Coordinates of C-alpha atoms and ligand atoms in Angstrom, one line a residue:
X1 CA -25.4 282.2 96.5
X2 CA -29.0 282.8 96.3
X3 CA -30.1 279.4 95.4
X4 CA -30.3 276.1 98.0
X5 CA -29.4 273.0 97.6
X6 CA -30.6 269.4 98.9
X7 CA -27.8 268.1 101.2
X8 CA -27.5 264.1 102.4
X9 CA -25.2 263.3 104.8
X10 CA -24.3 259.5 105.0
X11 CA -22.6 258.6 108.2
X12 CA -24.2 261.5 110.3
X13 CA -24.4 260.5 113.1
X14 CA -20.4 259.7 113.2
X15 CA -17.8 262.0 114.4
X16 CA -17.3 263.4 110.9
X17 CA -21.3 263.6 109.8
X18 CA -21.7 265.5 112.9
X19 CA -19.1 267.9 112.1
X20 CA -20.5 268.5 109.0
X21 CA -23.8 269.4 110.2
X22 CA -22.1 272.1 112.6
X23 CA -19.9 273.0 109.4
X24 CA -23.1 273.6 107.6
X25 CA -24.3 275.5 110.2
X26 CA -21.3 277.7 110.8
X27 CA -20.6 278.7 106.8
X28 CA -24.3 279.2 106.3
X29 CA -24.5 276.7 103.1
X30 CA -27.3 277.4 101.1
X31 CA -29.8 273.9 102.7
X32 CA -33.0 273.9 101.2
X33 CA -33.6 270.1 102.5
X34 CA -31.1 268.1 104.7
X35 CA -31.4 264.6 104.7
X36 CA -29.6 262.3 107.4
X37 CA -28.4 259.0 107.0
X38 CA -26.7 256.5 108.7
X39 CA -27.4 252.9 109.1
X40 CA -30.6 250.6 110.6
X41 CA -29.3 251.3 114.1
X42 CA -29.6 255.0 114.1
X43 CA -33.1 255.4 112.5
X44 CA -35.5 257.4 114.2
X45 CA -32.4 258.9 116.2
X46 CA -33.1 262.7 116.3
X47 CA -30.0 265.3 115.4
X48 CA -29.9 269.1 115.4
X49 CA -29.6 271.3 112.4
X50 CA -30.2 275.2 113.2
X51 CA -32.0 274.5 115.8
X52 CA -34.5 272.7 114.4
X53 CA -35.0 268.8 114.9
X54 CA -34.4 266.7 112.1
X55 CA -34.9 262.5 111.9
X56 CA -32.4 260.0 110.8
X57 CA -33.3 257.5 107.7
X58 CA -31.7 254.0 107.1
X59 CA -29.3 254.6 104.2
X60 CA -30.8 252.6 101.1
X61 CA -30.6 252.3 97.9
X62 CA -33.3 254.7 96.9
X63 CA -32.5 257.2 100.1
X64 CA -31.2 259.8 97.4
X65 CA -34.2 261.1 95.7
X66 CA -34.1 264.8 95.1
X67 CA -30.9 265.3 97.0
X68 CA -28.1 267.2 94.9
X69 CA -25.2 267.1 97.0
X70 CA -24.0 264.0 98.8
X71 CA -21.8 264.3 101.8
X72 CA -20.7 260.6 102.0
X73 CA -19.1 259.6 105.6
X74 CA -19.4 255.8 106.4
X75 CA -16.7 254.1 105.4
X76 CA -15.2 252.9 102.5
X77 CA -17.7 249.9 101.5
X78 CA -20.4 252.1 101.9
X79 CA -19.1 254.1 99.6
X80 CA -18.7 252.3 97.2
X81 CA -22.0 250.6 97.1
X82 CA -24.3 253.4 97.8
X83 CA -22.2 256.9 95.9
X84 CA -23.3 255.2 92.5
X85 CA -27.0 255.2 93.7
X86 CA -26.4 258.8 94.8
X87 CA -25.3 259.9 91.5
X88 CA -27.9 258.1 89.3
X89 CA -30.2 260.1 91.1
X90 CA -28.4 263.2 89.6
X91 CA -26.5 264.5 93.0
X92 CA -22.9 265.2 93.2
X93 CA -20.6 263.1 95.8
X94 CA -18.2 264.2 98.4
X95 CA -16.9 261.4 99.5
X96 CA -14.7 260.9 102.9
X97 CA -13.7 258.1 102.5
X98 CA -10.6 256.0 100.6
X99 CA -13.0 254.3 98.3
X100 CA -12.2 256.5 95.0
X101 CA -9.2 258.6 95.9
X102 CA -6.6 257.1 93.7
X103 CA -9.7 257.0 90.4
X104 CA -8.4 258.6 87.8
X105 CA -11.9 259.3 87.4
X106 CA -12.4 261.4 90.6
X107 CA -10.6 264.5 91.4
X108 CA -8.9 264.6 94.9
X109 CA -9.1 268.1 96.6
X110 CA -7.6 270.3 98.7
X111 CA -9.8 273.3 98.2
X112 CA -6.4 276.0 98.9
X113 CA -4.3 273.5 96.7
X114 CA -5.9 272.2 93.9
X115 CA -9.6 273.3 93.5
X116 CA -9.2 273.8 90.1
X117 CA -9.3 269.7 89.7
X118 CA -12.6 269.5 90.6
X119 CA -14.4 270.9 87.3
X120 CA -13.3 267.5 86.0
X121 CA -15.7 265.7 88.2
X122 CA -18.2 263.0 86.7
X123 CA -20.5 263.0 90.1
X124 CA -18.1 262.0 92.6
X125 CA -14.9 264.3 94.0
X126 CA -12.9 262.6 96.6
X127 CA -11.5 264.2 100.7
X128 CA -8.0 262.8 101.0
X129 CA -6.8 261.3 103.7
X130 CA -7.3 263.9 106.9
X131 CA -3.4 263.5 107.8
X132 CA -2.4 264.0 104.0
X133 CA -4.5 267.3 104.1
X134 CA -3.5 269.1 106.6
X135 CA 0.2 268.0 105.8
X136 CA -0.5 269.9 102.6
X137 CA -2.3 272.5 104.4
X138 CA 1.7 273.8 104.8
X139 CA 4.0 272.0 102.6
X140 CA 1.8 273.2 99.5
X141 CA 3.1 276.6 100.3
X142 CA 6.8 275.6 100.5
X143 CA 6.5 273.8 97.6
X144 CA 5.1 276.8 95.6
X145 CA 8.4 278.9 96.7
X146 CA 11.2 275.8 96.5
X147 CA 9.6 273.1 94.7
X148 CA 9.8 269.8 97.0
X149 CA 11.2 266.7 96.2
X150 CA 10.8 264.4 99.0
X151 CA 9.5 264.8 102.5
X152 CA 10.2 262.4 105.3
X153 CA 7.4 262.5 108.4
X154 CA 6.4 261.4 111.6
X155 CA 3.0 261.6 112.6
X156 CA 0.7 262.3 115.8
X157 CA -2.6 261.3 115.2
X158 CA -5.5 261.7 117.4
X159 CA -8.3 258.8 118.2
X160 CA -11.3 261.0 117.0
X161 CA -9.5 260.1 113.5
X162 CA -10.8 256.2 113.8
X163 CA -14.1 257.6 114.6
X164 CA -16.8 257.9 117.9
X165 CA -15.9 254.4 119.2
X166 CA -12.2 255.1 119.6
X167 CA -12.8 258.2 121.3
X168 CA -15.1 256.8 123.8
X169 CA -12.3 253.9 124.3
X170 CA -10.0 256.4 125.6
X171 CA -12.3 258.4 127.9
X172 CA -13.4 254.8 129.2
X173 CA -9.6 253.4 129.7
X174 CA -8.3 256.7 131.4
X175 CA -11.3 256.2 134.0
X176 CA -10.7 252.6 134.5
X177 CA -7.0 253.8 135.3
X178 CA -7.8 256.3 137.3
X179 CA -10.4 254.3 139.3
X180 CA -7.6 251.2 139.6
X181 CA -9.0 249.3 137.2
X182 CA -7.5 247.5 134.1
X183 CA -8.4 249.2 130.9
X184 CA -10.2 247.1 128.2
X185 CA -8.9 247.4 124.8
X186 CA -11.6 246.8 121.7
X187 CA -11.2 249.6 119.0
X188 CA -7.0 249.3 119.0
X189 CA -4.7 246.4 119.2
X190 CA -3.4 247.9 122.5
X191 CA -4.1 250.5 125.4
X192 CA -4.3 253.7 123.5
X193 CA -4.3 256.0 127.2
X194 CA -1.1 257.2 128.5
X195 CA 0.7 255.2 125.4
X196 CA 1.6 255.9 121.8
X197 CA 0.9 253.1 119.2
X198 CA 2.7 253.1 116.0
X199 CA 0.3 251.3 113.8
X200 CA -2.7 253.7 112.2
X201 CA -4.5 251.5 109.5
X202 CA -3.3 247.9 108.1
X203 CA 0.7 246.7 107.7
X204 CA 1.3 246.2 103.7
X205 CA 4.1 243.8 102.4
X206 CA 6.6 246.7 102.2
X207 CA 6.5 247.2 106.2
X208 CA 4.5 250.8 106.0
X209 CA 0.9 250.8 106.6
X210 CA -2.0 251.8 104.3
X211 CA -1.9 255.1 106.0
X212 CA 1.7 256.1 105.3
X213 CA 1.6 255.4 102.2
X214 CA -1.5 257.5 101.3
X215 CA 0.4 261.1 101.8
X216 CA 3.1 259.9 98.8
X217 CA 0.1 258.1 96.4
X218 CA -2.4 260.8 97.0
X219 CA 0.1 263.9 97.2
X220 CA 1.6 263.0 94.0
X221 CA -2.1 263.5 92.6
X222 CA -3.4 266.7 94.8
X223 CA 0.2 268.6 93.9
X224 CA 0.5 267.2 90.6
X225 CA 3.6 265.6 90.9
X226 CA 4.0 262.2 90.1
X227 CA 7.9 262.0 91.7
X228 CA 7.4 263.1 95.2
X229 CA 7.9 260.8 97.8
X230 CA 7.2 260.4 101.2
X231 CA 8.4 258.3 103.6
X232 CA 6.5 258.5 106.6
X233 CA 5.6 256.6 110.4
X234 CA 2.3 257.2 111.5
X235 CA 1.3 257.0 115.2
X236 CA -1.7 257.4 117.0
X237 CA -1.4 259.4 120.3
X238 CA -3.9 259.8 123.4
X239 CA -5.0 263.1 122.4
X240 CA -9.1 263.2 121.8
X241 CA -9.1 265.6 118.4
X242 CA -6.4 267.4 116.0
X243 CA -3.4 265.6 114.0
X244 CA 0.3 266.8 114.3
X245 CA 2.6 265.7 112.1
X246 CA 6.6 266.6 112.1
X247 CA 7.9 267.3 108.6
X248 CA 11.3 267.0 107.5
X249 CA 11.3 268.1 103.3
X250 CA 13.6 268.7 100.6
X251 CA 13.3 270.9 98.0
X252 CA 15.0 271.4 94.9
X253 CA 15.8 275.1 95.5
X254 CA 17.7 276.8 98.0
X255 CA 15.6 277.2 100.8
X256 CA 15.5 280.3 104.1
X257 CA 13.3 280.3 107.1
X258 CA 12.5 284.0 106.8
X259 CA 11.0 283.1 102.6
X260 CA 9.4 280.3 104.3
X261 CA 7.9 282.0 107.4
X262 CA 6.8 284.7 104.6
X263 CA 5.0 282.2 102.1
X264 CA 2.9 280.1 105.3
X265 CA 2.0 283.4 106.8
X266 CA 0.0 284.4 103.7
X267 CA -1.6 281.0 103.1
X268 CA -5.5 281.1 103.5
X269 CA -6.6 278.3 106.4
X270 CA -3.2 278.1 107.9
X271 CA -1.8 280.1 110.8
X272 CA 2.1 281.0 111.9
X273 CA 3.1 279.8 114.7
X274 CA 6.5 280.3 115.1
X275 CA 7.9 282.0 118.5
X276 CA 9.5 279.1 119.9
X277 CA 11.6 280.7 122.4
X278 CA 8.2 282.6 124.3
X279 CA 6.9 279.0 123.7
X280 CA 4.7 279.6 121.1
X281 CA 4.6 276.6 118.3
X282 CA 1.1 274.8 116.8
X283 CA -0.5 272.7 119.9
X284 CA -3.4 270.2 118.5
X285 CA -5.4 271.0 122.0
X286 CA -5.2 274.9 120.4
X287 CA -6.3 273.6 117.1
X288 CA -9.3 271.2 118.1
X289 CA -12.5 273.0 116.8
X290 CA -11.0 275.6 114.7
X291 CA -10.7 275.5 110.6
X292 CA -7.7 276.9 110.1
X293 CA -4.0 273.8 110.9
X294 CA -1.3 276.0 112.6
X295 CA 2.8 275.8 111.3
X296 CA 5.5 276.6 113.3
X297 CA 9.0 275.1 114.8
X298 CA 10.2 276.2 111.3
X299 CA 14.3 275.8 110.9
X300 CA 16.7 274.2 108.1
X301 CA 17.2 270.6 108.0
X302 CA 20.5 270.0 109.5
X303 CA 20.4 266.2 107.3
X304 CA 18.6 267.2 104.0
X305 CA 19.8 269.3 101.0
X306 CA 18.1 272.5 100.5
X307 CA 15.8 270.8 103.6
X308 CA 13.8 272.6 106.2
X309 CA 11.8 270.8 109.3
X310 CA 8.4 272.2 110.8
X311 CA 5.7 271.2 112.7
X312 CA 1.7 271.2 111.4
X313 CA -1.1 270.9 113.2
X314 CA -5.1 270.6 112.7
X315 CA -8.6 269.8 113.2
X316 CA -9.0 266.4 111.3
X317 CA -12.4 265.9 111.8
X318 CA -12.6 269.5 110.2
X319 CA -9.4 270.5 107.8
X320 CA -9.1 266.8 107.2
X321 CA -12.7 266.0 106.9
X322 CA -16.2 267.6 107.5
X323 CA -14.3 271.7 106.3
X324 CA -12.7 270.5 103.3
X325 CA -16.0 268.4 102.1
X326 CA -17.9 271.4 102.5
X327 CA -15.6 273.7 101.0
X328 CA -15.4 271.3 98.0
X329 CA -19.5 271.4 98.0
X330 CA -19.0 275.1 98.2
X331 CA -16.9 275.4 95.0
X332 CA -19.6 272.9 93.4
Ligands
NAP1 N1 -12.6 260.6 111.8 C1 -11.8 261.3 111.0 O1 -11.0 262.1 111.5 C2 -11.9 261.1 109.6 C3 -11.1 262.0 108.7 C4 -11.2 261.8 107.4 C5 -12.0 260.8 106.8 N2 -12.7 260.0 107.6 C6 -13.5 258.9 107.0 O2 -14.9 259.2 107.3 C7 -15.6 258.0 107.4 C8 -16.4 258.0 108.7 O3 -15.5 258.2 109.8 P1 -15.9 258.6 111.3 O4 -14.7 258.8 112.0 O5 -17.0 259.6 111.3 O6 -16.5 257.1 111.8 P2 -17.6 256.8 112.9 O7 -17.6 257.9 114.0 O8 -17.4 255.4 113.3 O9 -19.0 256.9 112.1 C9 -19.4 256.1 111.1 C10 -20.7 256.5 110.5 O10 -21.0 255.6 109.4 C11 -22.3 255.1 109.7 N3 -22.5 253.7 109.2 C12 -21.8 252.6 109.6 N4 -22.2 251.5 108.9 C13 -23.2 251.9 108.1 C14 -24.1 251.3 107.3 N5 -24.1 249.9 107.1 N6 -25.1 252.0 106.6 C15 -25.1 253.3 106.8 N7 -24.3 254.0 107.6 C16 -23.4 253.3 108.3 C17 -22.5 255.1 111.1 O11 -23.9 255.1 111.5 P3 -24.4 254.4 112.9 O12 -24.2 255.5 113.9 O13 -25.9 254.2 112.6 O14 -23.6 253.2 113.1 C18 -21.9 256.5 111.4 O15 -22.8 257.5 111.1 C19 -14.6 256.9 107.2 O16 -14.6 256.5 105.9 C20 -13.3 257.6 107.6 O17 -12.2 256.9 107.0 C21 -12.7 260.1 109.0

């Protein structure tokens, strides 16, 4: 790529917007101009790129001229007030967020599944949700070999994935713990250290959350297949950074561990991990700052049809995030 490109980040100084500086940093993207944004609180607040200082800008209405490629990070409402501005003023959107996933409009990306979707972009392509992603990182894979119908998951999800605050509510209530003291809760409904909370995102009418539901709705569109199902339990776990998430799937052909071992060792941005009796199986700590998810504790389902179980693990604020953005920018 010879030429460069005018990059915005919106949310930057979050714990995805910094990640996709470093990202930026560590695939060498083509940045002519880098523009930081984030909101009034954060102007004037000085971040790193290569080396070199550079100033965050209040996010307004008219903070996109002459940018080209917009790296949208700030939540959903921001999103979907300020990507339109970002597009009139001719850049394209990769947005983080939930706002446009399920647009008909917007192609939803997993650069090693579906790239191909993105040509039919009209300015804005959407991340999906970082647990969907790295799910998908493996079961695509499977799928291609044995064609899954339905998977059934639990999942362990790390507190970077609600962002800066909840991390720092962990590190805080394991030193109040430690020091004897009784940890304050702010960020979740209850003591996130030394506990496991089964409640990422809000409760819908059905009795799943938002999050659950989002690896059926948006796998259906990232694998293009408007029957699978998913029926999932998401937990959030006192781990600082990296999702793992234990899949139980059935497929509609007959399926071996040694064809599936075969298929997820040859798939780009996922490692095998599979030597469970030398104690070798994906780990989120391993995973934490590293692109590529890890799959492992492969086996058959001993309850599904044609069923195997495994285990997945990755970087969300990466695979499910701040990598797959920039990929998607890179394919742009
Ligand atoms: N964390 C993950 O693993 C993950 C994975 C996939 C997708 N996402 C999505 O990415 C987005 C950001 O998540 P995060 O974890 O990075 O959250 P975060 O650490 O809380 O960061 C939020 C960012 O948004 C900015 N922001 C908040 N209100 C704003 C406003 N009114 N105007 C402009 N900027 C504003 C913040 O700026 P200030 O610092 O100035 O407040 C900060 O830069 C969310 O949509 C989230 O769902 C997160």
């Amino acid at each position: 790529m010879s030429r460069k490109y005018h990059v915005a980040i919106v949310g930057a100084t979050g714990a995805v917007g910094i990640e996709m500086i470093r990202t930026l940093e560590k695939r060498n993207f083509p940045v002519s101009k880098l523009t930081l944004l984030a909101s009034a609180r954060s102007v004037g607040k000085q971040l790193s790129y290569l080396g070199q200082p550079v100033v965050v800008q209040e996010l307004l209405d008219d903070s996109f001229a002459g940018v080209e490629i917009a790296l949208f990070s700030a939540g959903a409402s921001i999103s979907r007030k300020f990507a339109p501005f970002a597009v009139q003023a001719g850049a394209v959107v990769v947005d983080n967020s939930s706002a446009f996933r399920m647009d008909a409009d917007v192609p939803l990306v997993v650069p090693e599944v579906n790239a191909g979707d993105i040509k039919n972009h009209r300015g804005i392509i959407a991340n999906p949700n970082c647990t969907t992603a790295i799910t998908l990182m493996a079961l695509n894979p499977l799928h291609q070999a044995f064609g899954v119908k339905r998977i059934f998951a639990a999942t362990y999800q790390a507190v970077s994935g609600t962002g800066a605050q909840a991390i720092e509510e962990l590190r805080a209530q394991v030193g109040d713990i430690v020091a004897g003291q009784a940890p304050q809760s702010k960020v979740y409904p209850h003591q996130i250290a030394f506990n496991v909370l089964p409640h990422v995102d809000s409760f819908l009418d059905t009795g799943y959350t938002r999050e659950e539901m989002k690896m059926q709705n948006e796998g259906r569109r990232i694998l293009h297949l408007p029957d699978f199902k998913a029926s999932v339990t998401c937990v959030r776990v006192p781990v600082y950074r990296a999702h793992s998430v234990a899949v139980n799937a059935e497929f509609e052909k007959p399926v071996s561990v040694e064809k599936a071992r075969e298929v997820l060792s040859l798939s780009p941005g996922l490692k095998l991990v599979d030597d469970p009796v030398n104690n070798k199986y994906p780990l989120p700590l391993r995973c934490a700052g590293h692109d590529d998810c890890e799959v492992g504790r492969i086996r058959i389902d001993c309850a599904l049809e044609n069923g195997l179980a495994f285990w997945v693990a990755g970087d969300q604020l990466l695979k499910g995030a701040a990598l797959n953005a920039v990929q998607i920018a890179e394919l742009i």
